[in-house]
Tab-separated table of N, CA and C and ligand atoms in Angstrom:
chain	number	residue	atom	x	y	z
A	1	UNK	N	34.558	70.378	75.740
A	1	UNK	CA	34.616	71.808	76.095
A	1	UNK	C	35.079	71.960	77.553
A	2	UNK	N	35.969	72.906	77.821
A	2	UNK	CA	36.434	73.088	79.202
A	2	UNK	C	35.397	73.877	80.007
A	3	UNK	N	35.550	73.790	81.317
A	3	UNK	CA	34.652	74.510	82.221
A	3	UNK	C	34.763	76.035	81.993
A	4	UNK	N	35.948	76.497	81.600
A	4	UNK	CA	36.121	77.944	81.382
A	4	UNK	C	35.395	78.401	80.115
A	5	UNK	N	35.367	77.535	79.104
A	5	UNK	CA	34.621	77.869	77.886
A	5	UNK	C	33.124	77.975	78.230
A	6	UNK	N	32.677	77.128	79.145
A	6	UNK	CA	31.264	77.191	79.562
A	6	UNK	C	30.982	78.495	80.316
A	7	UNK	N	31.972	78.975	81.055
A	7	UNK	CA	31.814	80.268	81.750
A	7	UNK	C	31.761	81.399	80.712
A	8	UNK	N	32.633	81.329	79.704
A	8	UNK	CA	32.626	82.334	78.625
A	8	UNK	C	31.263	82.350	77.935
A	9	UNK	N	30.731	81.166	77.692
A	9	UNK	CA	29.430	81.041	77.008
A	9	UNK	C	28.232	81.322	77.913
A	10	UNK	N	28.523	81.591	79.204
A	10	UNK	CA	27.475	81.835	80.211
A	10	UNK	C	26.575	80.607	80.399
A	11	UNK	N	27.138	79.446	80.176
A	11	UNK	CA	26.398	78.199	80.407
A	11	UNK	C	26.467	77.801	81.874
A	12	UNK	N	27.536	78.221	82.547
A	12	UNK	CA	27.609	78.027	83.997
A	12	UNK	C	27.996	79.363	84.631
A	13	UNK	N	27.520	79.585	85.860
A	13	UNK	CA	27.752	80.893	86.476
A	13	UNK	C	29.169	81.067	87.011
A	14	UNK	N	29.577	82.293	87.131
A	14	UNK	CA	30.854	82.629	87.765
A	14	UNK	C	30.705	84.033	88.322
A	15	UNK	N	31.524	84.313	89.320
A	15	UNK	CA	31.508	85.650	89.921
A	15	UNK	C	32.467	86.538	89.117
A	16	UNK	N	31.928	87.106	88.055
A	16	UNK	CA	32.745	87.847	87.081
A	16	UNK	C	33.049	89.254	87.579
A	17	UNK	N	34.342	89.627	87.508
A	17	UNK	CA	34.748	90.965	87.961
A	17	UNK	C	35.176	91.866	86.815
A	18	UNK	N	35.425	91.250	85.663
A	18	UNK	CA	35.848	92.046	84.506
A	18	UNK	C	35.502	91.280	83.238
A	19	UNK	N	35.065	92.028	82.227
A	19	UNK	CA	34.741	91.411	80.952
A	19	UNK	C	35.006	92.431	79.854
A	20	UNK	N	35.692	92.010	78.792
A	20	UNK	CA	35.854	92.881	77.627
A	20	UNK	C	35.885	92.013	76.376
A	21	UNK	N	36.235	92.614	75.247
A	21	UNK	CA	36.161	91.855	73.992
A	21	UNK	C	37.197	90.738	73.899
A	22	UNK	N	38.268	90.811	74.681
A	22	UNK	CA	39.328	89.802	74.577
A	22	UNK	C	39.377	88.801	75.728
A	23	UNK	N	38.931	89.225	76.903
A	23	UNK	CA	39.100	88.339	78.063
A	23	UNK	C	38.011	88.566	79.107
A	24	UNK	N	37.958	87.657	80.079
A	24	UNK	CA	37.132	87.918	81.247
A	24	UNK	C	37.851	87.445	82.492
A	25	UNK	N	37.395	87.942	83.625
A	25	UNK	CA	38.013	87.616	84.904
A	25	UNK	C	36.922	87.327	85.913
A	26	UNK	N	37.179	86.309	86.750
A	26	UNK	CA	36.187	85.912	87.754
A	26	UNK	C	36.917	85.319	88.957
A	27	UNK	N	36.213	85.257	90.084
A	27	UNK	CA	36.811	84.711	91.299
A	27	UNK	C	36.936	83.198	91.213
A	28	UNK	N	38.079	82.681	91.668
A	28	UNK	CA	38.312	81.232	91.697
A	28	UNK	C	37.366	80.589	92.716
A	29	UNK	N	36.763	79.458	92.368
A	29	UNK	CA	35.829	78.778	93.288
A	29	UNK	C	36.528	78.137	94.469
A	30	UNK	N	37.818	77.862	94.327
A	30	UNK	CA	38.580	77.266	95.439
A	30	UNK	C	39.759	78.190	95.729
A	31	UNK	N	39.485	79.311	96.397
A	31	UNK	CA	40.543	80.325	96.553
A	31	UNK	C	41.726	79.824	97.375
A	32	UNK	N	42.919	80.115	96.889
A	32	UNK	CA	44.162	79.732	97.573
A	32	UNK	C	44.752	80.908	98.356
A	33	UNK	N	44.056	82.008	98.361
A	33	UNK	CA	44.474	83.216	99.080
A	33	UNK	C	43.205	84.048	99.282
A	34	UNK	N	43.233	85.017	100.206
A	34	UNK	CA	42.023	85.823	100.440
A	34	UNK	C	41.467	86.442	99.149
A	35	UNK	N	42.342	86.839	98.244
A	35	UNK	CA	41.906	87.274	96.909
A	35	UNK	C	42.489	86.317	95.885
A	36	UNK	N	41.624	85.723	95.099
A	36	UNK	CA	42.088	84.771	94.062
A	36	UNK	C	41.164	84.917	92.850
A	37	UNK	N	41.713	85.560	91.819
A	37	UNK	CA	40.947	85.856	90.600
A	37	UNK	C	41.636	85.177	89.421
A	38	UNK	N	40.858	84.731	88.465
A	38	UNK	CA	41.403	84.141	87.235
A	38	UNK	C	41.088	85.055	86.064
A	39	UNK	N	42.074	85.287	85.215
A	39	UNK	CA	41.864	86.050	83.974
A	39	UNK	C	42.029	85.075	82.818
A	40	UNK	N	41.019	84.978	81.978
A	40	UNK	CA	41.075	84.016	80.870
A	40	UNK	C	40.771	84.715	79.539
A	41	UNK	N	41.417	84.249	78.467
A	41	UNK	CA	41.096	84.814	77.149
A	41	UNK	C	39.796	84.208	76.617
A	42	UNK	N	39.074	84.965	75.825
A	42	UNK	CA	37.901	84.379	75.143
A	42	UNK	C	38.369	83.324	74.137
A	43	UNK	N	39.526	83.588	73.535
A	43	UNK	CA	40.075	82.639	72.565
A	43	UNK	C	40.454	81.331	73.266
A	44	UNK	N	40.134	80.213	72.630
A	44	UNK	CA	40.482	78.920	73.225
A	44	UNK	C	41.948	78.595	72.953
A	45	UNK	N	42.768	78.757	73.998
A	45	UNK	CA	44.195	78.406	73.945
A	45	UNK	C	44.405	77.442	75.096
A	46	UNK	N	44.957	76.275	74.827
A	46	UNK	CA	45.058	75.228	75.855
A	46	UNK	C	45.964	75.612	77.026
A	47	UNK	N	47.107	76.208	76.710
A	47	UNK	CA	48.052	76.528	77.786
A	47	UNK	C	49.041	77.563	77.289
A	48	UNK	N	49.879	78.037	78.208
A	48	UNK	CA	50.919	79.004	77.863
A	48	UNK	C	51.915	78.379	76.874
A	49	UNK	N	51.995	77.051	76.888
A	49	UNK	CA	52.930	76.353	75.993
A	49	UNK	C	52.461	76.403	74.546
A	50	UNK	N	51.234	76.835	74.323
A	50	UNK	CA	50.695	76.826	72.958
A	50	UNK	C	50.463	78.214	72.379
A	51	UNK	N	50.852	79.250	73.119
A	51	UNK	CA	50.643	80.587	72.560
A	51	UNK	C	51.632	80.824	71.413
A	52	UNK	N	51.248	81.701	70.509
A	52	UNK	CA	52.124	82.030	69.379
A	52	UNK	C	52.236	83.550	69.295
A	53	UNK	N	53.026	83.993	68.343
A	53	UNK	CA	53.220	85.431	68.152
A	53	UNK	C	51.886	86.130	67.851
A	54	UNK	N	50.947	85.395	67.322
A	54	UNK	CA	49.601	85.941	67.061
A	54	UNK	C	48.913	86.388	68.346
A	55	UNK	N	49.327	85.819	69.468
A	55	UNK	CA	48.674	86.099	70.749
A	55	UNK	C	49.358	87.214	71.544
A	56	UNK	N	50.318	87.867	70.908
A	56	UNK	CA	51.119	88.893	71.587
A	56	UNK	C	50.252	89.997	72.198
A	57	UNK	N	49.351	90.538	71.408
A	57	UNK	CA	48.500	91.631	71.889
A	57	UNK	C	47.571	91.140	72.984
A	58	UNK	N	47.005	89.952	72.784
A	58	UNK	CA	46.102	89.363	73.772
A	58	UNK	C	46.799	89.176	75.121
A	59	UNK	N	48.008	88.631	75.090
A	59	UNK	CA	48.739	88.378	76.340
A	59	UNK	C	49.085	89.680	77.050
A	60	UNK	N	49.505	90.676	76.287
A	60	UNK	CA	49.795	91.986	76.885
A	60	UNK	C	48.548	92.578	77.500
A	61	UNK	N	47.446	92.439	76.798
A	61	UNK	CA	46.173	92.946	77.294
A	61	UNK	C	45.791	92.258	78.605
A	62	UNK	N	45.922	90.945	78.632
A	62	UNK	CA	45.557	90.202	79.851
A	62	UNK	C	46.423	90.615	81.041
A	63	UNK	N	47.712	90.834	80.795
A	63	UNK	CA	48.585	91.272	81.894
A	63	UNK	C	48.176	92.655	82.393
A	64	UNK	N	47.800	93.530	81.470
A	64	UNK	CA	47.339	94.862	81.902
A	64	UNK	C	46.048	94.744	82.712
A	65	UNK	N	45.199	93.796	82.337
A	65	UNK	CA	43.960	93.568	83.099
A	65	UNK	C	44.309	93.088	84.518
A	66	UNK	N	45.328	92.229	84.665
A	66	UNK	CA	45.705	91.795	86.030
A	66	UNK	C	46.132	93.008	86.859
A	67	UNK	N	46.870	93.911	86.245
A	67	UNK	CA	47.327	95.116	86.965
A	67	UNK	C	46.135	95.974	87.399
A	68	UNK	N	45.203	96.173	86.485
A	68	UNK	CA	44.017	96.985	86.800
A	68	UNK	C	43.165	96.328	87.882
A	69	UNK	N	42.997	95.000	87.766
A	69	UNK	CA	42.161	94.300	88.745
A	69	UNK	C	42.793	94.306	90.140
A	70	UNK	N	44.107	94.127	90.194
A	70	UNK	CA	44.785	94.143	91.495
A	70	UNK	C	44.537	95.483	92.191
A	71	UNK	N	44.575	96.563	91.406
A	71	UNK	CA	44.273	97.895	91.979
A	71	UNK	C	42.822	97.951	92.408
A	72	UNK	N	41.942	97.495	91.533
A	72	UNK	CA	40.501	97.588	91.787
A	72	UNK	C	40.094	96.850	93.074
A	73	UNK	N	40.682	95.670	93.307
A	73	UNK	CA	40.277	94.883	94.483
A	73	UNK	C	41.145	95.179	95.706
A	74	UNK	N	42.101	96.114	95.551
A	74	UNK	CA	42.824	96.630	96.719
A	74	UNK	C	44.005	95.801	97.195
A	75	UNK	N	44.635	95.033	96.303
A	75	UNK	CA	45.808	94.244	96.732
A	75	UNK	C	47.108	94.750	96.109
A	76	UNK	N	47.003	95.786	95.299
A	76	UNK	CA	48.158	96.218	94.505
A	76	UNK	C	49.316	96.717	95.368
A	77	UNK	N	48.984	97.574	96.311
A	77	UNK	CA	50.051	98.202	97.089
A	77	UNK	C	50.759	97.202	98.005
A	78	UNK	N	49.981	96.345	98.664
A	78	UNK	CA	50.591	95.342	99.557
A	78	UNK	C	51.342	94.280	98.771
A	79	UNK	N	50.853	93.982	97.586
A	79	UNK	CA	51.530	93.007	96.729
A	79	UNK	C	50.694	91.775	96.458
A	80	UNK	N	51.033	91.120	95.384
A	80	UNK	CA	50.262	89.957	94.924
A	80	UNK	C	51.129	89.183	93.949
A	81	UNK	N	50.590	88.092	93.444
A	81	UNK	CA	51.340	87.272	92.496
A	81	UNK	C	50.444	86.911	91.317
A	82	UNK	N	51.031	86.965	90.115
A	82	UNK	CA	50.339	86.502	88.903
A	82	UNK	C	51.016	85.205	88.487
A	83	UNK	N	50.212	84.148	88.363
A	83	UNK	CA	50.751	82.801	88.106
A	83	UNK	C	50.062	82.194	86.890
A	84	UNK	N	50.849	81.541	86.055
A	84	UNK	CA	50.284	80.783	84.921
A	84	UNK	C	50.796	79.352	85.023
A	85	UNK	N	50.005	78.472	85.624
A	85	UNK	CA	50.393	77.065	85.703
A	85	UNK	C	50.315	76.470	84.298
A	86	UNK	N	51.363	75.759	83.909
A	86	UNK	CA	51.435	75.275	82.531
A	86	UNK	C	51.732	73.782	82.457
A	87	UNK	N	50.763	73.076	81.875
A	87	UNK	CA	50.885	71.614	81.656
A	87	UNK	C	51.124	70.849	82.970
A	88	UNK	N	51.501	69.592	82.845
A	88	UNK	CA	51.476	68.693	84.008
A	88	UNK	C	52.384	69.142	85.153
A	89	UNK	N	53.648	69.370	84.876
A	89	UNK	CA	54.559	69.754	85.957
A	89	UNK	C	54.261	71.142	86.503
A	90	UNK	N	53.605	71.949	85.705
A	90	UNK	CA	53.222	73.284	86.161
A	90	UNK	C	51.962	73.267	87.013
A	91	UNK	N	51.326	72.103	87.131
A	91	UNK	CA	50.145	71.980	87.986
A	91	UNK	C	48.862	72.474	87.341
A	92	UNK	N	48.840	72.518	86.008
A	92	UNK	CA	47.629	72.991	85.326
A	92	UNK	C	46.539	71.924	85.381
A	93	UNK	N	45.323	72.349	85.725
A	93	UNK	CA	44.214	71.385	85.788
A	93	UNK	C	43.100	71.709	84.807
A	94	UNK	N	42.998	72.969	84.401
A	94	UNK	CA	41.995	73.347	83.400
A	94	UNK	C	42.747	73.795	82.146
A	95	UNK	N	42.482	73.118	81.027
A	95	UNK	CA	43.270	73.368	79.820
A	95	UNK	C	42.629	74.414	78.917
A	96	UNK	N	42.450	75.565	79.533
A	96	UNK	CA	42.115	76.817	78.849
A	96	UNK	C	42.997	77.835	79.562
A	97	UNK	N	43.886	78.483	78.803
A	97	UNK	CA	44.863	79.407	79.392
A	97	UNK	C	44.232	80.317	80.449
A	98	UNK	N	44.912	80.488	81.571
A	98	UNK	CA	44.414	81.406	82.602
A	98	UNK	C	45.560	81.946	83.441
A	99	UNK	N	45.389	83.183	83.877
A	99	UNK	CA	46.331	83.829	84.787
A	99	UNK	C	45.669	83.912	86.149
A	100	UNK	N	46.330	83.379	87.171
A	100	UNK	CA	45.840	83.514	88.539
A	100	UNK	C	46.355	84.835	89.105
A	101	UNK	N	45.510	85.567	89.793
A	101	UNK	CA	45.948	86.723	90.587
A	101	UNK	C	45.709	86.331	92.037
A	102	UNK	N	46.785	86.255	92.811
A	102	UNK	CA	46.688	85.818	94.214
A	102	UNK	C	47.195	86.928	95.119
A	103	UNK	N	46.427	87.238	96.137
A	103	UNK	CA	46.870	88.283	97.050
A	103	UNK	C	46.063	88.288	98.330
A	104	UNK	N	46.378	89.264	99.181
A	104	UNK	CA	45.663	89.380	100.444
A	104	UNK	C	46.372	88.704	101.594
A	105	UNK	N	47.501	88.067	101.323
A	105	UNK	CA	48.350	87.482	102.375
A	105	UNK	C	49.766	87.378	101.807
A	106	UNK	N	50.782	87.242	102.681
A	106	UNK	CA	52.134	87.028	102.161
A	106	UNK	C	52.195	85.669	101.456
A	107	UNK	N	52.860	85.606	100.327
A	107	UNK	CA	52.968	84.375	99.545
A	107	UNK	C	54.413	83.882	99.619
A	108	UNK	N	54.593	82.603	99.939
A	108	UNK	CA	55.952	82.106	100.102
A	108	UNK	C	56.626	81.854	98.750
A	109	UNK	N	57.929	81.750	98.821
A	109	UNK	CA	58.728	81.459	97.629
A	109	UNK	C	59.901	80.592	98.050
A	110	UNK	N	60.308	79.544	97.367
A	110	UNK	CA	59.741	79.100	96.095
A	110	UNK	C	58.408	78.394	96.285
A	111	UNK	N	57.606	78.324	95.215
A	111	UNK	CA	56.327	77.627	95.296
A	111	UNK	C	56.571	76.132	95.444
A	112	UNK	N	55.591	75.400	95.937
A	112	UNK	CA	55.745	73.957	96.174
A	112	UNK	C	55.835	73.176	94.877
B	201	AMP	P1	45.037	75.496	87.290
B	201	AMP	O1	45.266	74.429	88.327
B	201	AMP	O2	46.162	76.472	87.169
B	201	AMP	O3	44.639	74.886	85.964
B	201	AMP	O4	43.844	76.360	87.815
B	201	AMP	C1	42.508	76.062	87.593
B	201	AMP	C2	41.737	76.847	88.601
B	201	AMP	O5	40.387	76.907	88.181
B	201	AMP	C3	41.735	76.251	90.003
B	201	AMP	O6	42.289	77.202	90.912
B	201	AMP	C4	40.273	75.980	90.270
B	201	AMP	O7	39.902	76.211	91.598
B	201	AMP	C5	39.573	76.937	89.320
B	201	AMP	N1	38.253	76.564	88.899
B	201	AMP	C6	37.830	75.372	88.427
B	201	AMP	N2	36.528	75.419	88.109
B	201	AMP	C7	36.112	76.691	88.355
B	201	AMP	C8	34.866	77.370	88.226
B	201	AMP	N3	33.779	76.761	87.773
B	201	AMP	N4	34.818	78.669	88.595
B	201	AMP	C9	35.904	79.305	89.057
B	201	AMP	N5	37.107	78.722	89.197
B	201	AMP	C10	37.210	77.424	88.860
């Protein structure tokens, strides 16, 4: 079981900022920016490489949640980045799909 599944099951604590029937969002324990939130689906999906057409509504919902959360935590107007690290070259370390919301400082491009 991944650490994120344990957070979904409330077996380990997290600083949760949003929860609904499809997903939850919580602050990253090792923030890479002043604001760093993760949005994860309740459904166990290993990575973005494994989503299917069945997940269309879920993915749209999660993206809308990132938009709402960015507004809620006050980074929307200045700007932020939504990132989905995927598999080894994408730098993924937890194999439960997640969207990073990063903001609160200028973010460089291209990423490392
Ligand atoms: P990734 O490298 O894209 O797979 O991102 C995984 C993220 O999960 C990293 O930014 C970690 O800091 C974060 N993370 C790992 N364990 C926890 C946890 N228990 N609570 C919150 N964030 C976590």
